[in-house]
mmCIF file of N, CA and C in Angstrom:
data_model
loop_
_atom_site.group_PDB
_atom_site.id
_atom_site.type_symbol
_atom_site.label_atom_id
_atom_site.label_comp_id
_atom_site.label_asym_id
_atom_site.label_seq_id
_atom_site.Cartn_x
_atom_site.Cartn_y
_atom_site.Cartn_z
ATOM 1 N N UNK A 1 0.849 -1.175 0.000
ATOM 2 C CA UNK A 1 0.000 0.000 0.000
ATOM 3 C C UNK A 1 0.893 1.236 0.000
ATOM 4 N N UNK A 2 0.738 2.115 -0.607
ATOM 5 C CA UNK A 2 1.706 3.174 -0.918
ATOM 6 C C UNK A 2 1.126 4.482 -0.500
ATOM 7 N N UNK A 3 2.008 5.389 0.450
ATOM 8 C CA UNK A 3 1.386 6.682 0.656
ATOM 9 C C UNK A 3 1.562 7.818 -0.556
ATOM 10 N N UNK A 4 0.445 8.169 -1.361
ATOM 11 C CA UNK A 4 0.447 8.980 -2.382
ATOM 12 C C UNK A 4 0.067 10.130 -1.999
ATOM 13 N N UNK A 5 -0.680 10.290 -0.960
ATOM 14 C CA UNK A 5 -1.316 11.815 -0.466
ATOM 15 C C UNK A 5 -0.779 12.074 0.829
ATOM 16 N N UNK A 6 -0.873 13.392 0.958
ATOM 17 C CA UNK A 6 -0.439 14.154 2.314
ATOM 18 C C UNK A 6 -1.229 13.417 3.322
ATOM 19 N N UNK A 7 -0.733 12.767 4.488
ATOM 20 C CA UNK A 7 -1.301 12.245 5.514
ATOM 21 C C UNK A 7 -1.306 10.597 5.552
ATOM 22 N N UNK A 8 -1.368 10.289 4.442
ATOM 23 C CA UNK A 8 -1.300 8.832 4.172
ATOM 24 C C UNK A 8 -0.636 8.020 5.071
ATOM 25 N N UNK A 9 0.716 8.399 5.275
ATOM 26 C CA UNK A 9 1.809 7.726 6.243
ATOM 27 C C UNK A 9 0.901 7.587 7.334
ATOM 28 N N UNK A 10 0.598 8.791 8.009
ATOM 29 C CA UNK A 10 -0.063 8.888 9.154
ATOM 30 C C UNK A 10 -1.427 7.727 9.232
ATOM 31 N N UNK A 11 -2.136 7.411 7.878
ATOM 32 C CA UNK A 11 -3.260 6.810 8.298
ATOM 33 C C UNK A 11 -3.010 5.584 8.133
ATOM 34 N N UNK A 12 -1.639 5.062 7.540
ATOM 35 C CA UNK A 12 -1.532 3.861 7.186
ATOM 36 C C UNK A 12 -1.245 3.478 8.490
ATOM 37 N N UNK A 13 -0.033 4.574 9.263
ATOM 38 C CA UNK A 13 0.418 3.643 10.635
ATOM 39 C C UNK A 13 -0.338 3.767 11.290
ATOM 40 N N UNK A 14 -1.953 4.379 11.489
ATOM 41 C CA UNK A 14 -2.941 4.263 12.459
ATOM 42 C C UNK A 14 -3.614 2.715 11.836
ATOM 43 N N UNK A 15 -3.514 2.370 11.233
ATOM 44 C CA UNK A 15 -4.251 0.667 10.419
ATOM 45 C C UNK A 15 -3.041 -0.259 10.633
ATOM 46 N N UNK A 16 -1.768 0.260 11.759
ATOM 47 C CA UNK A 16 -1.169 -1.098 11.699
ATOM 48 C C UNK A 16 -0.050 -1.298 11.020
ATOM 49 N N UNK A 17 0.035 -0.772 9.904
ATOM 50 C CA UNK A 17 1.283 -0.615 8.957
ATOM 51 C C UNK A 17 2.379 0.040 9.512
ATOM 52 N N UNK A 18 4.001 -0.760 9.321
ATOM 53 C CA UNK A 18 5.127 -0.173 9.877
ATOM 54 C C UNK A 18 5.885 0.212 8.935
ATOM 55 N N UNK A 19 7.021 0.884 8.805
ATOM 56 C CA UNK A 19 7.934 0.847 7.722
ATOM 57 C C UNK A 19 9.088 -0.204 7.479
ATOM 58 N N UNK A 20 8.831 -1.014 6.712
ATOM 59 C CA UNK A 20 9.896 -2.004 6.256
ATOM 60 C C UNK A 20 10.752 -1.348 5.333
ATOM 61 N N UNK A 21 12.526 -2.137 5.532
ATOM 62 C CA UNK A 21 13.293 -1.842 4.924
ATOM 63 C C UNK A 21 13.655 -2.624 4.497
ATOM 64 N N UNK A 22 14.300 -2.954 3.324
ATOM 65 C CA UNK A 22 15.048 -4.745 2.832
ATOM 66 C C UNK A 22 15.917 -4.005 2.550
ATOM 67 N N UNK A 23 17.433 -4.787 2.352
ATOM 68 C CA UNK A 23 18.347 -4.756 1.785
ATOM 69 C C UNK A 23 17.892 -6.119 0.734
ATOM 70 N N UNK A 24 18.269 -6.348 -0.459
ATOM 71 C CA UNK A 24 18.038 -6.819 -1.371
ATOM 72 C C UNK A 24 19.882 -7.320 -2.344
ATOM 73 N N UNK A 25 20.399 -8.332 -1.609
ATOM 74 C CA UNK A 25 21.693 -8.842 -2.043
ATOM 75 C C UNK A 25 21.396 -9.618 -3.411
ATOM 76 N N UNK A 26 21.767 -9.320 -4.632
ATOM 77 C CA UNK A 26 21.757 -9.646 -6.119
ATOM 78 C C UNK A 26 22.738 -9.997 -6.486
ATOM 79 N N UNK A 27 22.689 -11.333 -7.811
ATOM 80 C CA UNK A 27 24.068 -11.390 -8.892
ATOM 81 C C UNK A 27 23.915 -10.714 -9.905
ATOM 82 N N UNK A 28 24.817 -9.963 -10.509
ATOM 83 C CA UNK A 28 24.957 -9.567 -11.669
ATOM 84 C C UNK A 28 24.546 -10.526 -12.750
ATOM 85 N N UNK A 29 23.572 -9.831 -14.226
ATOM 86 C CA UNK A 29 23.735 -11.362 -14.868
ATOM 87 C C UNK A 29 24.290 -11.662 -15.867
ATOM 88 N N UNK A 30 25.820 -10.447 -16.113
ATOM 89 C CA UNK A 30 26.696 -11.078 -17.020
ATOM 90 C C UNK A 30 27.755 -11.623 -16.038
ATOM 91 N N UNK A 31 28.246 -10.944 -15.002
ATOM 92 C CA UNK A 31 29.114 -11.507 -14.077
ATOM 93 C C UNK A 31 28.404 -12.097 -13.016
ATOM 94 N N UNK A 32 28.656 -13.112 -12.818
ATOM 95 C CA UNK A 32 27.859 -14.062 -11.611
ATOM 96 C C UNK A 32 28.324 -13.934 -10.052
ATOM 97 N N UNK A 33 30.154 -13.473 -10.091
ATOM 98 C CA UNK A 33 30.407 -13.275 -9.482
ATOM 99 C C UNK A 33 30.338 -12.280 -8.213
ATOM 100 N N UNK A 34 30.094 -11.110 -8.934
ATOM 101 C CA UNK A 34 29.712 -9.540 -8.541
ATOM 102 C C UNK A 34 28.557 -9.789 -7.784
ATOM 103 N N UNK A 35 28.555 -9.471 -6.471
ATOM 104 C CA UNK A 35 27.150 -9.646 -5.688
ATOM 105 C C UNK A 35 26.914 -8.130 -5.429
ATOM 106 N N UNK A 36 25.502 -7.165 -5.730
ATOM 107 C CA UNK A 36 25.741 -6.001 -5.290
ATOM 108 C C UNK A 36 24.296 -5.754 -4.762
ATOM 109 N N UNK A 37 23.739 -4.938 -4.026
ATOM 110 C CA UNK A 37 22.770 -4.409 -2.827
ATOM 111 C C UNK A 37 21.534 -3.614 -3.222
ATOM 112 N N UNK A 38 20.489 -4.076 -3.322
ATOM 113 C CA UNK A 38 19.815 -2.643 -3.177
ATOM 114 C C UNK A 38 18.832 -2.661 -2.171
ATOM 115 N N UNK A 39 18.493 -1.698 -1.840
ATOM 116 C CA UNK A 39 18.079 -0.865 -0.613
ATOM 117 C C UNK A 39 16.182 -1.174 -1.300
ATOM 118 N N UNK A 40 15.014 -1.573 -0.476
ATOM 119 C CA UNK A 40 13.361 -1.177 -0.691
ATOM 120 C C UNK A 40 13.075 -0.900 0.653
ATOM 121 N N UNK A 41 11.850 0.004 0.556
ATOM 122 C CA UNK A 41 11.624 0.743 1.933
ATOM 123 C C UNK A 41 10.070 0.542 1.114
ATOM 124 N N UNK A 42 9.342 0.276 2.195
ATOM 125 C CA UNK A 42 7.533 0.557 1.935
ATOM 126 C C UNK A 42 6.480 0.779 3.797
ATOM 127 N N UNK A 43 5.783 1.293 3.321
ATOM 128 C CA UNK A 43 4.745 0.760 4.475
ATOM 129 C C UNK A 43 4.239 -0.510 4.393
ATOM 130 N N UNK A 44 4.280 -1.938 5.711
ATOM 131 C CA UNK A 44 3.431 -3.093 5.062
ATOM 132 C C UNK A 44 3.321 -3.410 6.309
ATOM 133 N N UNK A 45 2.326 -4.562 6.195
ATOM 134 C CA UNK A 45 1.928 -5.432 7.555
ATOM 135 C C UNK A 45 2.618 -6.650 8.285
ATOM 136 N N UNK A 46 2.981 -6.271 9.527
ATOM 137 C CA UNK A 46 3.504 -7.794 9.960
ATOM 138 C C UNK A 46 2.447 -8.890 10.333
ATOM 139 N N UNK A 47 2.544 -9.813 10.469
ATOM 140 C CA UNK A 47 3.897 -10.237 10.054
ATOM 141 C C UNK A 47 3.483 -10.920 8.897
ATOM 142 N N UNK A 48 3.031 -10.613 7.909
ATOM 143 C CA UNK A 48 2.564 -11.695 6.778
ATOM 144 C C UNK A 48 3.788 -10.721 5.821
ATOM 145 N N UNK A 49 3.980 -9.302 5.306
ATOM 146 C CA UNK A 49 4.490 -8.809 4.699
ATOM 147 C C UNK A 49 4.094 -9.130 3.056
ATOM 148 N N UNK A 50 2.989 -8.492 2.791
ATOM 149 C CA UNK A 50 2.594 -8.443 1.758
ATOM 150 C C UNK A 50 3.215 -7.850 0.535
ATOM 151 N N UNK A 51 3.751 -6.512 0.939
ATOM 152 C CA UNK A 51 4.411 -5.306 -0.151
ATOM 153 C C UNK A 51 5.612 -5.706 -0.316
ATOM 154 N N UNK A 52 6.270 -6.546 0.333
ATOM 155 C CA UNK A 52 7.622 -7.187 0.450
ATOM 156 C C UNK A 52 7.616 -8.299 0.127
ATOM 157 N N UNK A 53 6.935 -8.917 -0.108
ATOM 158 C CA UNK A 53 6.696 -10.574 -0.622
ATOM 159 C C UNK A 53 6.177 -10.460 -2.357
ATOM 160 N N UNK A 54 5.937 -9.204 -2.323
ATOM 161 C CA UNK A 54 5.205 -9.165 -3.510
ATOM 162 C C UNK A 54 6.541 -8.160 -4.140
ATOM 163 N N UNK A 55 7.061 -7.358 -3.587
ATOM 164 C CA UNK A 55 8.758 -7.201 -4.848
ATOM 165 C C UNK A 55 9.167 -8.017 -4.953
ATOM 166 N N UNK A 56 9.338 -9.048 -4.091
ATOM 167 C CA UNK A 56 10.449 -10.122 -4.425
ATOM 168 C C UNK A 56 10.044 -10.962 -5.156
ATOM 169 N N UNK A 57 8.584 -11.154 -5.501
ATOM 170 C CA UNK A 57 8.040 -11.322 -6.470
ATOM 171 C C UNK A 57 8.392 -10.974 -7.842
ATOM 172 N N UNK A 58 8.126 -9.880 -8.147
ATOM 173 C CA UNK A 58 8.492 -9.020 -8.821
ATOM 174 C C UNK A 58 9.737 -9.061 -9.502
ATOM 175 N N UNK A 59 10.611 -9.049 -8.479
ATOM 176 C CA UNK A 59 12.001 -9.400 -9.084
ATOM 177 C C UNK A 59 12.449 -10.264 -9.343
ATOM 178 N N UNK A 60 11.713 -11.447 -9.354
ATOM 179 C CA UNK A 60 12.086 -13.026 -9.779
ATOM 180 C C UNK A 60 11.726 -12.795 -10.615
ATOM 181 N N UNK A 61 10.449 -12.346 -11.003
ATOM 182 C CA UNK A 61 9.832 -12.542 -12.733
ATOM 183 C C UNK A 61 9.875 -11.660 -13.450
ATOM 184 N N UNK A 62 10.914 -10.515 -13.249
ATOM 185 C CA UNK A 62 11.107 -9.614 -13.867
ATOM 186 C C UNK A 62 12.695 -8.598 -14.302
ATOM 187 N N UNK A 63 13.444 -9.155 -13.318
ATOM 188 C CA UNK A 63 14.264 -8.787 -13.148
ATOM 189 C C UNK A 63 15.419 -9.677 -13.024
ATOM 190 N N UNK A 64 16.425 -9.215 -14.415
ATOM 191 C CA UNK A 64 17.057 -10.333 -14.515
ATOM 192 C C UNK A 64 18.620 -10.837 -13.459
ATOM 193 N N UNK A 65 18.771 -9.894 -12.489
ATOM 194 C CA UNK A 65 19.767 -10.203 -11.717
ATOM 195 C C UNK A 65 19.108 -11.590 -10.118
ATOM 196 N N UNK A 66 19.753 -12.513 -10.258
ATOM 197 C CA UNK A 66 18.960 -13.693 -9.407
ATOM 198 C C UNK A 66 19.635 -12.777 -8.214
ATOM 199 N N UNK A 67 18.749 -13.006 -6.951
ATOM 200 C CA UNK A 67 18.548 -12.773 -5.710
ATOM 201 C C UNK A 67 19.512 -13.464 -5.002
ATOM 202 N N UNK A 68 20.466 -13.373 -4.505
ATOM 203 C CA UNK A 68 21.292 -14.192 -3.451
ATOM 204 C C UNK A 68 20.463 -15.061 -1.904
ATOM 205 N N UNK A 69 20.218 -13.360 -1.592
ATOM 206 C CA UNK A 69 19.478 -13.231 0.297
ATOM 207 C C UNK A 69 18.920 -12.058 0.057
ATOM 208 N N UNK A 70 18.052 -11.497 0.817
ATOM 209 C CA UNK A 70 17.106 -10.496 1.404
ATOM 210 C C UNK A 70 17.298 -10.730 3.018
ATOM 211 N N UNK A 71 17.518 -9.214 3.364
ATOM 212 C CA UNK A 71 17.651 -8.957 4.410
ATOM 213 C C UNK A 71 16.712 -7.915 5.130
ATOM 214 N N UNK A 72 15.868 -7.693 5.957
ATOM 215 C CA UNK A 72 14.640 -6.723 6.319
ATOM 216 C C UNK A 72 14.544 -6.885 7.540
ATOM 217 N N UNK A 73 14.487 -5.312 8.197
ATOM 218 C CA UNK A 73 13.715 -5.085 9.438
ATOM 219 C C UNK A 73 12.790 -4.044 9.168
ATOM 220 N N UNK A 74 11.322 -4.345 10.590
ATOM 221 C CA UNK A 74 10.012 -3.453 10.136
ATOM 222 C C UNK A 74 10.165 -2.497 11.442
ATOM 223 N N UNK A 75 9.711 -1.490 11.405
ATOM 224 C CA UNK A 75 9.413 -0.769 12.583
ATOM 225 C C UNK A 75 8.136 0.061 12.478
ATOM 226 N N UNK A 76 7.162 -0.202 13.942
ATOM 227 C CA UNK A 76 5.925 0.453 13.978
ATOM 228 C C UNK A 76 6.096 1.960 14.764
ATOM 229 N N UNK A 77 5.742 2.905 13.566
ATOM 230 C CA UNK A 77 6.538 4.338 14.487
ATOM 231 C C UNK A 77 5.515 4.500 15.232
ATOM 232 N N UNK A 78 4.376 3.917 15.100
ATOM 233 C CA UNK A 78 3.060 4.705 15.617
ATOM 234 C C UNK A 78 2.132 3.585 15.872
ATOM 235 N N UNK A 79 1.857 3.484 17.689
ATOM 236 C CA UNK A 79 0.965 2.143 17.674
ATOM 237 C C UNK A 79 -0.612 3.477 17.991
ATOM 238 N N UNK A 80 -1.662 2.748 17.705
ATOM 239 C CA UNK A 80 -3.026 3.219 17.752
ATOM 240 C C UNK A 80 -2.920 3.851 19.182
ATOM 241 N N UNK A 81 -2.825 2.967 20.260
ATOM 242 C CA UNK A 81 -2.788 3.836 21.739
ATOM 243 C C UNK A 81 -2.110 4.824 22.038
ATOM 244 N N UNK A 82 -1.039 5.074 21.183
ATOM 245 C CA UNK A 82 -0.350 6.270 20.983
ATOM 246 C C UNK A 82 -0.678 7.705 20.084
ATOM 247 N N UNK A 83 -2.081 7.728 19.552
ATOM 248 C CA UNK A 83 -2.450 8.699 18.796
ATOM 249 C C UNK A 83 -2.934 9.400 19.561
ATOM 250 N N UNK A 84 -3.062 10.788 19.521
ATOM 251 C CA UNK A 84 -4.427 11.504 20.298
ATOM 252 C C UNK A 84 -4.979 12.565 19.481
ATOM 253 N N UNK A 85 -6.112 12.947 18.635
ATOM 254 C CA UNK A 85 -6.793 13.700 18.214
ATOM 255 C C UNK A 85 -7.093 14.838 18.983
ATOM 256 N N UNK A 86 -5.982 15.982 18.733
ATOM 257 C CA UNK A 86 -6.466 17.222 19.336
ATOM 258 C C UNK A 86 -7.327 18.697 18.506
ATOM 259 N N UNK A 87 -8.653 18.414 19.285
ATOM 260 C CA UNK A 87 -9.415 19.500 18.279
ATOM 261 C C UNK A 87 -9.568 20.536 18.472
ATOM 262 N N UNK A 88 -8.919 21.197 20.026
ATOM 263 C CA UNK A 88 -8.540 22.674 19.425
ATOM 264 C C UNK A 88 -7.112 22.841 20.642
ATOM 265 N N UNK A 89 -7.254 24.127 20.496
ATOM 266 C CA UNK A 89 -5.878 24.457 21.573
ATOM 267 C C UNK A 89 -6.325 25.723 21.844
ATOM 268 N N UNK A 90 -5.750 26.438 23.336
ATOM 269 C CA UNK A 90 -6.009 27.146 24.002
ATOM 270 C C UNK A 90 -4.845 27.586 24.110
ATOM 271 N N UNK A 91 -4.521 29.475 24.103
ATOM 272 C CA UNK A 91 -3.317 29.525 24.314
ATOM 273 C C UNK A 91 -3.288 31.225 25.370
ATOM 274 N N UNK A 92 -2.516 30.711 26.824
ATOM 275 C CA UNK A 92 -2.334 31.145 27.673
ATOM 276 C C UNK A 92 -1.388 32.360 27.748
ATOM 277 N N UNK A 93 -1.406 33.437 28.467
ATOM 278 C CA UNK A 93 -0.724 34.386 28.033
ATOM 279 C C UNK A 93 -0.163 35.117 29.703
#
């Protein structure tokens, strides 16, 4: 699920969603030898990891450098009990 609009982040991590990061270890596919890295970052759900199961998807059937390892940690910046909706403010003088 991808944040496209202003606030999005915010409503995704109120539904649960954390930010995952993979490192993504690849072979080159003229040199086999050459192992080199790339970096995916998304909002997704633990622990099934949908948005992350589904690049690596992606990059099997699409992308011609084969996958070595995948490496990923998720973090929830924002659990629900931690929100608070403030609807106005008062300011003291």
């Amino acid at each position: 699920m991808r944040a496209d609009h202003p606030g999005a982040e915010t409503e995704l991590m109120l539904k649960g969603y954390g930010l995952t990061t993979a490192e993504l270890y690849y072979r080159m596919p003229d040199y086999r030898h050459v192992l080199n890295s790339f970096i995916w970052q998304e909002y997704d759900l633990a622990p099934d990891y949908p948005e992350l199961f589904g690049f690596i998807e992606f990059w099997q059937d699409k992308i011609e450098g084969p996958l070595h390892s995948v490496r990923f940690c998720h973090r929830k910046l924002i659990a629900p009990g931690e929100w608070r909706n403030v609807v106005g403010e008062f300011r003291l003088h």
